Coordinates of C-alpha atoms in Angstrom, one line a residue:
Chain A
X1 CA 164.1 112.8 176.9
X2 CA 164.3 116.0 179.3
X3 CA 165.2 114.9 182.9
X4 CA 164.0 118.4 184.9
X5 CA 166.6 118.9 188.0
X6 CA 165.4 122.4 189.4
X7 CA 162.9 124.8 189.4
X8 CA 162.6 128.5 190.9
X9 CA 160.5 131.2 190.8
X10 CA 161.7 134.4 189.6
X11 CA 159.9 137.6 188.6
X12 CA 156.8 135.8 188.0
X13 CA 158.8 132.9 185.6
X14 CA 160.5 130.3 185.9
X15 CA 164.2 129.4 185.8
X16 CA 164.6 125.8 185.7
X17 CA 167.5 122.9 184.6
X18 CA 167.3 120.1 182.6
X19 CA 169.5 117.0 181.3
X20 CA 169.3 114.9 178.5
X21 CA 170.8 113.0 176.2
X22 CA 172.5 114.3 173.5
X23 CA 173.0 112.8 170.0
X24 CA 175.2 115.5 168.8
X25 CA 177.5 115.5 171.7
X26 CA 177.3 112.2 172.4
X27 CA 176.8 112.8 176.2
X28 CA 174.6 114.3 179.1
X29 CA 173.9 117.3 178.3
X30 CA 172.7 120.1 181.4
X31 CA 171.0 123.3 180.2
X32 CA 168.8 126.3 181.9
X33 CA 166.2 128.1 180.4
X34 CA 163.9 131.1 182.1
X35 CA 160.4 131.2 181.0
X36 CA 158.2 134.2 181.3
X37 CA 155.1 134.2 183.0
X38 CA 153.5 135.3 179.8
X39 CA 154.8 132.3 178.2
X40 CA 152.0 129.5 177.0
X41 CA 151.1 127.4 174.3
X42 CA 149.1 129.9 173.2
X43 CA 151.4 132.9 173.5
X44 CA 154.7 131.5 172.7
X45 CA 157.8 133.7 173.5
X46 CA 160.9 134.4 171.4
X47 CA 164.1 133.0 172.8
X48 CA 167.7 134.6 173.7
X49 CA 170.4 132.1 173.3
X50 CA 173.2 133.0 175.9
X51 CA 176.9 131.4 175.3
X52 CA 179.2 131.3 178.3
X53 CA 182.8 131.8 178.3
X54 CA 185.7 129.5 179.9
X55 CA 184.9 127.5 182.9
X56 CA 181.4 128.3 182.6
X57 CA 177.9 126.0 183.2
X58 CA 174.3 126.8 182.8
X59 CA 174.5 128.4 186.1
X60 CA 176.9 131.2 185.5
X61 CA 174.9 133.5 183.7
X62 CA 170.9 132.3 185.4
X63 CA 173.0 133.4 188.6
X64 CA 174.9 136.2 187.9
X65 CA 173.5 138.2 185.2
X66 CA 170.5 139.8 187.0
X67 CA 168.5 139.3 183.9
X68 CA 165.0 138.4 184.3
X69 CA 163.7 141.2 185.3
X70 CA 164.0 143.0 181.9
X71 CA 163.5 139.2 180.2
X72 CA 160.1 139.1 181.8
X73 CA 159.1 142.5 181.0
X74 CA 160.0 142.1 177.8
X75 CA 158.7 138.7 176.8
X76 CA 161.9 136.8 176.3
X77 CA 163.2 133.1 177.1
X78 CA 166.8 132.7 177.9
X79 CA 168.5 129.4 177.6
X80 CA 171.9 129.0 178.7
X81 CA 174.1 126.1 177.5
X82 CA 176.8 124.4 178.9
X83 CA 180.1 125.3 177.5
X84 CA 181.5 121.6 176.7
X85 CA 180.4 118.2 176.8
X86 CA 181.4 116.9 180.2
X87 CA 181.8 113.5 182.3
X88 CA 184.1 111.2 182.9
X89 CA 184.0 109.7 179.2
X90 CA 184.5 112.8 177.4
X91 CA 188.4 114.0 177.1
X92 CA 189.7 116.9 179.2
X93 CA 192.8 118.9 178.9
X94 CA 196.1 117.0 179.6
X95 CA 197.0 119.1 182.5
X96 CA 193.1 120.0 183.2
X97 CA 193.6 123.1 182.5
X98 CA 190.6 126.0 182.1
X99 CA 190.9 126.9 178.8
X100 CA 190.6 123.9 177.0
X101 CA 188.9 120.5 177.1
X102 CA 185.8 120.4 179.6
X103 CA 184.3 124.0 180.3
X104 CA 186.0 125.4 177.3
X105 CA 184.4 123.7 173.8
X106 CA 184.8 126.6 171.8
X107 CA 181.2 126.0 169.7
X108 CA 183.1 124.4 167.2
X109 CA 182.6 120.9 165.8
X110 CA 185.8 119.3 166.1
X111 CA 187.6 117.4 163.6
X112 CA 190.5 115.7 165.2
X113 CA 190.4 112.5 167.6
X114 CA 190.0 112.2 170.8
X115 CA 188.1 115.4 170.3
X116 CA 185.5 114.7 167.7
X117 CA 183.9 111.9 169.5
X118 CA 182.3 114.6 171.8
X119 CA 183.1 117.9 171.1
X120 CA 180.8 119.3 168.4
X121 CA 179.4 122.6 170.3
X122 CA 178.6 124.2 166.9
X123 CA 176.0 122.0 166.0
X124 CA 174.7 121.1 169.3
X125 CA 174.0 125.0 169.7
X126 CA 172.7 125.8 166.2
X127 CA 170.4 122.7 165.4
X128 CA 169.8 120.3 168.2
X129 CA 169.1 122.4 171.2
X130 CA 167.3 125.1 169.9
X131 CA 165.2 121.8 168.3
X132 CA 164.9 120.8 171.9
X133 CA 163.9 123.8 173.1
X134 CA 160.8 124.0 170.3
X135 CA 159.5 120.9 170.8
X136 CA 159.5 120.9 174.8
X137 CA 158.7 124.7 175.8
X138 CA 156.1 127.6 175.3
X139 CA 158.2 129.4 172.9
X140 CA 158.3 130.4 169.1
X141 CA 160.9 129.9 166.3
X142 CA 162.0 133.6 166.7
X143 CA 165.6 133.5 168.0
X144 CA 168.4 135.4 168.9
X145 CA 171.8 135.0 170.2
X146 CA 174.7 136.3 173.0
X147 CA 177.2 135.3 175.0
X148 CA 180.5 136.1 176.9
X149 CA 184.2 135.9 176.3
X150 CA 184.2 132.5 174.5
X151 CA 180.8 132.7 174.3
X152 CA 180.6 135.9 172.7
X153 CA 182.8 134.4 170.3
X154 CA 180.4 131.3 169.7
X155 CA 177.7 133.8 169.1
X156 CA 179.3 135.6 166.9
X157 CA 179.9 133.4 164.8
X158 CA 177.0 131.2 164.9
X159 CA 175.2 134.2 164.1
X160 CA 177.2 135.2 161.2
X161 CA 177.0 132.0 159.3
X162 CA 173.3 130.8 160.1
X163 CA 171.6 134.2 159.9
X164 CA 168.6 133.0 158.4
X165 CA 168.3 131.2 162.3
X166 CA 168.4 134.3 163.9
X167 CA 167.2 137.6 164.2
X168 CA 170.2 139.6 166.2
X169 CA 173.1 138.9 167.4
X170 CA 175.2 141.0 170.5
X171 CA 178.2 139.9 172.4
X172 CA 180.0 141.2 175.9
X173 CA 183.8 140.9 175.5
X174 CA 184.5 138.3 172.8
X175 CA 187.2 136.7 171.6
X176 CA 187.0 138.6 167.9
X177 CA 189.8 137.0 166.5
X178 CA 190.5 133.4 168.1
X179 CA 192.9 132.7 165.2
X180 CA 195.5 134.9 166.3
X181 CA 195.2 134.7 170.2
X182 CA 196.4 132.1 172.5
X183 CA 193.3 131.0 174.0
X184 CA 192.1 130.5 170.4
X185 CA 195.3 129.0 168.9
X186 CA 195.4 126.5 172.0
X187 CA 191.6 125.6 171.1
X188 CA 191.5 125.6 167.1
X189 CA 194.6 123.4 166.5
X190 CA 194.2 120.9 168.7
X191 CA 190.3 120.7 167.9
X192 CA 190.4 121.5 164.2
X193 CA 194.4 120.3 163.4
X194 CA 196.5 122.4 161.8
X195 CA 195.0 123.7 158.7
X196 CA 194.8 127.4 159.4
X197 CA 191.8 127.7 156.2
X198 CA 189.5 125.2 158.5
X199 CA 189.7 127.7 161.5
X200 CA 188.6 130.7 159.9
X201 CA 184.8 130.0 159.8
X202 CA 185.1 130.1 163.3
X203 CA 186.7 133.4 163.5
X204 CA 184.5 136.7 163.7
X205 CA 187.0 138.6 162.1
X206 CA 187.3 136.6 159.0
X207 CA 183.4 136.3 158.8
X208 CA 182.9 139.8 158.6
X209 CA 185.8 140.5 156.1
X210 CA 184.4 137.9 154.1
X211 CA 181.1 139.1 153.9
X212 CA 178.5 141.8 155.1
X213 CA 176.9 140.7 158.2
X214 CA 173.1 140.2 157.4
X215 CA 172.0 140.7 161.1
X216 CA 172.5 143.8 163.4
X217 CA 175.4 143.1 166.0
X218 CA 176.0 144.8 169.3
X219 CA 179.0 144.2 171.2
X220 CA 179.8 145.4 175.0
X221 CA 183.4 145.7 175.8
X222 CA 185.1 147.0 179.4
X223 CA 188.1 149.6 179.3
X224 CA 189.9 147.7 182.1
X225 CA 189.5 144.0 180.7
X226 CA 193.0 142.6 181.3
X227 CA 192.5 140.1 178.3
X228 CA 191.1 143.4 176.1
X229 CA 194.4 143.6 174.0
X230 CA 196.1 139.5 174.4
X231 CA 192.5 137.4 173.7
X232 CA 189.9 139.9 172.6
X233 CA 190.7 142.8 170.3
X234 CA 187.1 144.0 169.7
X235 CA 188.9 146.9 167.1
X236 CA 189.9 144.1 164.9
X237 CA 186.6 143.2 164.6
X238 CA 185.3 146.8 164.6
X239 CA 187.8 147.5 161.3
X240 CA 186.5 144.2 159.7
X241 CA 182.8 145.1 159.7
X242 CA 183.5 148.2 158.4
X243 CA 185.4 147.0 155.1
X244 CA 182.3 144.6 154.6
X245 CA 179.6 147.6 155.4
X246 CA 178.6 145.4 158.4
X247 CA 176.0 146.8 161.0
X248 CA 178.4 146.4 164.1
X249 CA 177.7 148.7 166.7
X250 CA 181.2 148.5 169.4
X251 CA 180.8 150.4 172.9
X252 CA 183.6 150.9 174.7
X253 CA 182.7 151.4 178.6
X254 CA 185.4 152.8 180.8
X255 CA 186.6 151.1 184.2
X256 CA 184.6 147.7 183.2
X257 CA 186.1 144.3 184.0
X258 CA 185.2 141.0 182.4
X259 CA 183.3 140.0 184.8
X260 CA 179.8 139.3 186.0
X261 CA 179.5 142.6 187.1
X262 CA 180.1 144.1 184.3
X263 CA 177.6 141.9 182.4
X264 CA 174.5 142.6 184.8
X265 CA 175.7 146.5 184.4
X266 CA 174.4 146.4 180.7
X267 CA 172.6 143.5 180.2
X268 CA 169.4 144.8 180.1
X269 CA 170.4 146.9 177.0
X270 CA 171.1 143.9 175.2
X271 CA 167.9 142.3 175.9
X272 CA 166.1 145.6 174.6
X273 CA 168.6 145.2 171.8
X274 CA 167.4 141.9 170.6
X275 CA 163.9 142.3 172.2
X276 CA 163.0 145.0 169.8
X277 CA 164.0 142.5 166.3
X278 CA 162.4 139.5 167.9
X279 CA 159.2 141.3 168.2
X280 CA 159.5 142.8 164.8
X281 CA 159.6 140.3 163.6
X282 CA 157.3 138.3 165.4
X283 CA 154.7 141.2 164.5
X284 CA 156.0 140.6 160.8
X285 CA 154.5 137.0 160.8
X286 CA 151.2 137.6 162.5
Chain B
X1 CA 194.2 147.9 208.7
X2 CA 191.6 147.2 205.9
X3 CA 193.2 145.0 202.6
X4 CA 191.6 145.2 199.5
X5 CA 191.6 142.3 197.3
X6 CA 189.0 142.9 194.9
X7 CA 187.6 145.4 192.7
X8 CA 184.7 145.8 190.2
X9 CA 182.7 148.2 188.7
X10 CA 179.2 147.6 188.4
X11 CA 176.1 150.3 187.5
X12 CA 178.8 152.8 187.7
X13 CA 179.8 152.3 191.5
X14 CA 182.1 149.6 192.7
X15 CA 181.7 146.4 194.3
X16 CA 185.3 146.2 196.3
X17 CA 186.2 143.1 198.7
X18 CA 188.5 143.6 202.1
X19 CA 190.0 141.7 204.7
X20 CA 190.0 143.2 208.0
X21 CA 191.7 142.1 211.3
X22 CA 189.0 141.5 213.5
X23 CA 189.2 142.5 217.2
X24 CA 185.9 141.6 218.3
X25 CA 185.8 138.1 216.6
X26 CA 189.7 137.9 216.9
X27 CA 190.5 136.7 213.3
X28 CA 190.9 137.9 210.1
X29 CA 187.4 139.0 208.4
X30 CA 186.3 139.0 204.7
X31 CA 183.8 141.7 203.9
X32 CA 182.3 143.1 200.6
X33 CA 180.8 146.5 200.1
X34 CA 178.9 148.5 197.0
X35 CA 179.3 152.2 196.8
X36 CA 177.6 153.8 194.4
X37 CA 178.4 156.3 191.7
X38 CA 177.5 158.9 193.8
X39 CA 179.0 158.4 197.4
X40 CA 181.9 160.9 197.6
X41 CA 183.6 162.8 201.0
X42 CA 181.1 165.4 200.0
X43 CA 178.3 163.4 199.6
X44 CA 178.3 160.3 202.1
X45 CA 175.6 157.3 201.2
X46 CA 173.4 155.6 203.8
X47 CA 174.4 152.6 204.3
X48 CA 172.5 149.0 204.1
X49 CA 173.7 146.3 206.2
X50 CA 172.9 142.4 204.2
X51 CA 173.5 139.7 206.3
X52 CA 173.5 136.2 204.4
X53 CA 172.2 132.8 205.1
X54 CA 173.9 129.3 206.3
X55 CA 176.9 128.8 204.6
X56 CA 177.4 132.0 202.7
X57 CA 180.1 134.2 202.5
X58 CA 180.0 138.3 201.4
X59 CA 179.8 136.9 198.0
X60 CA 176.5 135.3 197.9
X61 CA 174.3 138.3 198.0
X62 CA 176.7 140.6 195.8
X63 CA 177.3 138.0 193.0
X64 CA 173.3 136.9 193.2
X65 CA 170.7 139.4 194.4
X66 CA 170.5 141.4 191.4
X67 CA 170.8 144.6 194.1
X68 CA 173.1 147.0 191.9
X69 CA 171.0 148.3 189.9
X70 CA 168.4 149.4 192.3
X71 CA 171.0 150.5 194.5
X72 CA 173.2 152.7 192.4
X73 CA 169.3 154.5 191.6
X74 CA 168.7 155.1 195.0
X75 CA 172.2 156.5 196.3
X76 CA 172.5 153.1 198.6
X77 CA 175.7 151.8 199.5
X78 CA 175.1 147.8 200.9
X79 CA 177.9 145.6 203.0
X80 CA 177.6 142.2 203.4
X81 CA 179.9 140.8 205.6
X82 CA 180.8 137.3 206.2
X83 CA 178.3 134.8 208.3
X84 CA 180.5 133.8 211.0
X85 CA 184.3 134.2 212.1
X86 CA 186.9 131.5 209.9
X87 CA 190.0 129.9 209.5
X88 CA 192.0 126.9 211.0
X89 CA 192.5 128.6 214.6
X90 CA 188.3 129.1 214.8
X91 CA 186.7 126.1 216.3
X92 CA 184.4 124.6 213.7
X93 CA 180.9 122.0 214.3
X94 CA 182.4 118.8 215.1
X95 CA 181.0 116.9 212.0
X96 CA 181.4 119.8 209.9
X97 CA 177.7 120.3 209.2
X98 CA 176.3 123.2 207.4
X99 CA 174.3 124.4 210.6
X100 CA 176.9 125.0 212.9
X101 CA 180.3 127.0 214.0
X102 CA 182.1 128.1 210.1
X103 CA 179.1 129.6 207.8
X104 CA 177.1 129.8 210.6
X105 CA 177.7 132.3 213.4
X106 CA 173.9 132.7 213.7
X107 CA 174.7 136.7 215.0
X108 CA 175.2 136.0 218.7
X109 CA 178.1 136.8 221.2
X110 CA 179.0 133.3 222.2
X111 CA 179.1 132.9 225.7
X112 CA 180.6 129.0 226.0
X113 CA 183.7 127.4 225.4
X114 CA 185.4 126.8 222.8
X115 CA 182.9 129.3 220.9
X116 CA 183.0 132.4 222.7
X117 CA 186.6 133.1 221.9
X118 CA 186.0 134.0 218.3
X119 CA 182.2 134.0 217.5
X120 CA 181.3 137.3 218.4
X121 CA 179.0 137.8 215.5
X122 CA 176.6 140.0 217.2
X123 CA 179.0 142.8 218.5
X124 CA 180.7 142.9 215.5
X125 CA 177.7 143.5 213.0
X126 CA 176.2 146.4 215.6
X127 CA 179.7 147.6 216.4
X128 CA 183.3 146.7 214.7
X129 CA 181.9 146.8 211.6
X130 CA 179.9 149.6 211.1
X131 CA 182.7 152.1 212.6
X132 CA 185.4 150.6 210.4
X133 CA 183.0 151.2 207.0
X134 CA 182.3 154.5 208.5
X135 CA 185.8 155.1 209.5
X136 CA 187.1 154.4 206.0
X137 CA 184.5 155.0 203.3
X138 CA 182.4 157.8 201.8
X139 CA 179.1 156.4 204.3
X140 CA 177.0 158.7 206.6
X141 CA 175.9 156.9 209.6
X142 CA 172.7 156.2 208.4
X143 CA 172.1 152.4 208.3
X144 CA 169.9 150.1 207.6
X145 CA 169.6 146.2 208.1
X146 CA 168.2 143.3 206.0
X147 CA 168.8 139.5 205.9
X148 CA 167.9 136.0 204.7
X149 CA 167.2 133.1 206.9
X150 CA 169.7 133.1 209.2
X151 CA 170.5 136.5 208.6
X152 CA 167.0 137.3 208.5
X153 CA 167.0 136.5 211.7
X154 CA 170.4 138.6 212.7
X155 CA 169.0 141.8 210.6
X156 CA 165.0 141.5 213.1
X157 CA 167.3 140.7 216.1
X158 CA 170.2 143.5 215.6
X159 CA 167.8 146.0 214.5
X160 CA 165.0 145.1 217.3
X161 CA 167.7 145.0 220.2
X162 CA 169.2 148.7 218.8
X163 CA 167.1 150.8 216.8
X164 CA 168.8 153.9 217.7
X165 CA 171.3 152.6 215.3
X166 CA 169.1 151.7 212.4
X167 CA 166.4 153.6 210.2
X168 CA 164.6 150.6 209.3
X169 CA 164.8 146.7 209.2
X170 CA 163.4 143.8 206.8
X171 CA 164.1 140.2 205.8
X172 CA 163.6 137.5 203.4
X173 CA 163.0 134.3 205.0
X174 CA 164.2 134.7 208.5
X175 CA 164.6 132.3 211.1
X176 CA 161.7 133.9 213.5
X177 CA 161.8 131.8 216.4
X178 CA 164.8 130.1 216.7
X179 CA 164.3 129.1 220.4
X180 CA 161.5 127.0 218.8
X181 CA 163.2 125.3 215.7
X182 CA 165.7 123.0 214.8
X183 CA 168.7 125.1 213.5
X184 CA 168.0 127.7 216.0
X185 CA 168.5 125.4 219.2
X186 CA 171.0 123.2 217.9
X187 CA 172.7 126.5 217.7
X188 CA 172.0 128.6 220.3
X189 CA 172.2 125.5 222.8
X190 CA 176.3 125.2 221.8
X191 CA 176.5 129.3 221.6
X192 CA 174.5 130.2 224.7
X193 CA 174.5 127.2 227.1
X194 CA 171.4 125.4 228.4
X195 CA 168.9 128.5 230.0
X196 CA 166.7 129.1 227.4
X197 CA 166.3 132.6 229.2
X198 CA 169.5 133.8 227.3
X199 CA 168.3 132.5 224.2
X200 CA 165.4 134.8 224.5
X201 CA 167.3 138.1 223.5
X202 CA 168.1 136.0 220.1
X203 CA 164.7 135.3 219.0
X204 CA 162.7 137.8 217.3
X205 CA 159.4 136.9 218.1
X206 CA 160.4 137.0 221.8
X207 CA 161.3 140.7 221.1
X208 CA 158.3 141.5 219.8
X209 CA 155.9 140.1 222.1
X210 CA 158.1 141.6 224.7
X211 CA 157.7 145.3 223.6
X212 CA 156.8 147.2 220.5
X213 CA 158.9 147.7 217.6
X214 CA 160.2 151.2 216.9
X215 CA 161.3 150.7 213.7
X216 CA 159.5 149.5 210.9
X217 CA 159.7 146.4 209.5
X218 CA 158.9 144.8 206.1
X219 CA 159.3 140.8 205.2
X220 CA 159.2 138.7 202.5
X221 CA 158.5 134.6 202.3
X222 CA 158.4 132.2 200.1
X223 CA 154.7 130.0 200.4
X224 CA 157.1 127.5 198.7
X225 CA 160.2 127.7 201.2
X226 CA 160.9 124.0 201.6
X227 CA 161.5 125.1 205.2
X228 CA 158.9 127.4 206.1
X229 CA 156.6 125.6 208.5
X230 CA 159.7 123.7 210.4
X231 CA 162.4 126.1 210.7
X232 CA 161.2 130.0 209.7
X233 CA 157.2 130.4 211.2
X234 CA 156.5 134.2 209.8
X235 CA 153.2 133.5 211.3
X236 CA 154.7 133.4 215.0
X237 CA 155.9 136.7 213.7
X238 CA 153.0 138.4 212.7
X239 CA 151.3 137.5 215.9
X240 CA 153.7 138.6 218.5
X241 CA 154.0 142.2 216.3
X242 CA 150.2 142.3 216.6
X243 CA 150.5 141.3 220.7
X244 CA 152.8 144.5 221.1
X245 CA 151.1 147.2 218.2
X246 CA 154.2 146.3 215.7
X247 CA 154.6 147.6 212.2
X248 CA 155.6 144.5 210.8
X249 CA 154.4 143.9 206.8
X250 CA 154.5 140.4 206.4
X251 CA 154.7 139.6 202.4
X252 CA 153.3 135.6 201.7
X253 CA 154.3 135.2 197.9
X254 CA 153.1 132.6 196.2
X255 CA 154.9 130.2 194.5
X256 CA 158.4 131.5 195.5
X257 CA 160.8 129.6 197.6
X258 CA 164.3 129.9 199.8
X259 CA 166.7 130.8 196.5
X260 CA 168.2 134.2 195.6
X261 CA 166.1 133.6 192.7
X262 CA 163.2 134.6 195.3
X263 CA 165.6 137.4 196.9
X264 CA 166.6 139.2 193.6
X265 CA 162.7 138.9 192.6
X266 CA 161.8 141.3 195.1
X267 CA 164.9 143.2 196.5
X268 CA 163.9 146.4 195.0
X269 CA 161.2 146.8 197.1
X270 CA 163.0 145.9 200.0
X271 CA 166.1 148.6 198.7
X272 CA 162.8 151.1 198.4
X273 CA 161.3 150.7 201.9
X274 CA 164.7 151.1 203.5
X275 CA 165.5 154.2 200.9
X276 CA 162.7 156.2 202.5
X277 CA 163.1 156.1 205.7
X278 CA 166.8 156.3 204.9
X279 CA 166.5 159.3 202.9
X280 CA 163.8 160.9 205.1
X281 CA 166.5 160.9 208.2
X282 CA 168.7 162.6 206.0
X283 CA 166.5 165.3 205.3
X284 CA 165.6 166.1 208.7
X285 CA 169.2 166.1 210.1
X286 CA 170.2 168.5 207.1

């Protein structure tokens, strides 16, 4: 059952939040979603998936993004996860801190205890949300997916290996390689265990050495991001979709952070970016 | 001496943070500014003055009003400062509520004790501040004012009481009468001491009825504003602009309520309406 918790008006839609209970997760559960105005039961709109990174909520991106005017001009629901399961059941971090445990679930299905119990991101995000979302809103089957940091990370990867799911897939500032960085190495072992083989289908990288991406990718990237060359390397993944003949298109943009402001400087680009494959193929099936 | 402690870019101008001993308030002050691509020694930017809400800080508007973009277009730097003086040394409301002393300076030169000593709000926004950003960035001294709530309030009052200092004025929500409303007396009654007669040079529909507007003035309201009809009264407004020949445009939109999610669905226009005039002084002083 969806439990509605706000609602605002914006550009003619709506931005609203939910909780419910989550099977997957095995928890509360909060999420956002913006709704068009155009959006009915009889014109139902293709969704954008947005990940957050670390620390993150719902609210990071609905707030900070300055996204819905290009969403509602171009027809597009967003929903916006959370970035972990939460509460006072669900483990956290030893030391609490910010890059692992709540706020930090990587969108991978764990494997170890205490972990597994709750965190299993990966499936939450590919199966029972955007089921959720089908079943309770004005929108169509037609998805695609982003996100930021660790988020761009989760999309990238959740796009890679369930491309039949989606129909584009972009990304500002991800974390290409999580295997070999420490936010990554902190996250996989003690979610996944040791076994190095285990954390490579969640790792961009590997995923596109291992095969040619079947969806376009676009991928946003600041100049002056102080975790560009420690957490994200964006060339690595640049060199790995080129051995498999993957369509990765890699901007570079000079003087960018990794912030917010960076992501409402080119956001709207992504949303044309995914726009233009959702209604493709949305005109496709009519 | 200005300190910068932040810097982003965003739309290709830069959204930069300083503290900034305050003579006027007599503490340490926390603004935020947005220059855009453009502004250079060579080619100074008009300037639009935001002032925020109850309980906000610079950051509100700049992290959620979606502004940038619009702004960068139009050759507009905006400065938000903060919404009252702060810090352990600046008497705060007694039970630490929302609507009174830190967060909520309400843009008056306090005249009782123990408030007048540092909230100064109104001489600083029409004085301190605007010759330190003009004293230190690349800003013509062409200005503008805008607000929400509270700050709606300051930006009608400051620009009302001083148009020979502004180009044009308009607000989101404002507080219209706050000799007549809840926040506004509790307020004002600490602030400004018991004669309402003092209160009077506060209250924006006071000003208008008293003489006619030379600047004009454009304002947006929520119909869903949970606190329209007991705290804001655009229609007391709109009537006193009539009583005195006032160009006041009075926006009712439907639906909307008191978020940024209302601001950032209509703070183009407002960024437009003040770009004219804006630009239109420049002209004729060139």
């Amino acid at each position: 059952m969806l439990e509605k918790i706000s609602q605002a008006k914006v550009f003619g839609g709506w931005h609203q939040q939910f909780t419910h209970l989550s099977k997957v997760v095995n928890c509360s559960m909060r999420f956002a979603i913006y709704l068009p105005e155009e959006a009915s039961s009889d014109n139902p709109v293709p969704v954008l998936y947005w990940l957050s990174g670390l620390t993150c909520t719902d609210e990071n991106f609905m707030q900070k993004a300055a996204a819905f005017k290009a969403a509602a001009k171009l027809g597009i629901a967003i929903v916006a996860p959370d970035t972990s399961p939460r509460g006072k059941e669900v483990p956290d971090d030893a030391d609490e801190a910010y890059d692992f445990g709540h706020g930090a679930g990587f969108y991978v299905d764990a494997l170890q205890l205490p972990w597994k119990t709750h965190y299993q991101m990966y499936s939450y995000i590919v199966g029972e949300l955007p089921d959720l979302i089908e079943a309770h809103f004005p929108v169509s089957k037609l998805r695609s997916i982003s996100g930021h940091s660790m988020g761009g990370h989760g999309a990238l990867v959740i796009g890679l290996r369930n491309s039949e799911r989606y129909c584009s897939i972009s990304a500002f500032s991800p974390i290409s390689h999580p295997i070999d960085c420490p936010w990554g190495t902190k996250a996989l072992s003690h979610y996944l265990g040791k076994d190095i083989e285990l954390w490579k289908q969640y790792d961009a990288v590997e995923l596109l050495k291992q095969a040619m991406a079947r969806l376009p990718i676009l991928v946003d990237q600041g100049e002056d991001d102080p975790f560009l060359a420690s957490q994200l390397k964006p060339d690595l993944l640049l060199s790995a979709a080129e051995r498999s003949g993957s369509d990765v298109k890699l901007r570079m943009q000079p003087g960018y952070d990794h912030s917010y402001f960076f992501i409402q400087s080119f956001i709207e680009d992504h949303l044309r970016f995914h726009a233009g494959f959702l209604h493709n193929q949305e005109r496709a099936e009519s």
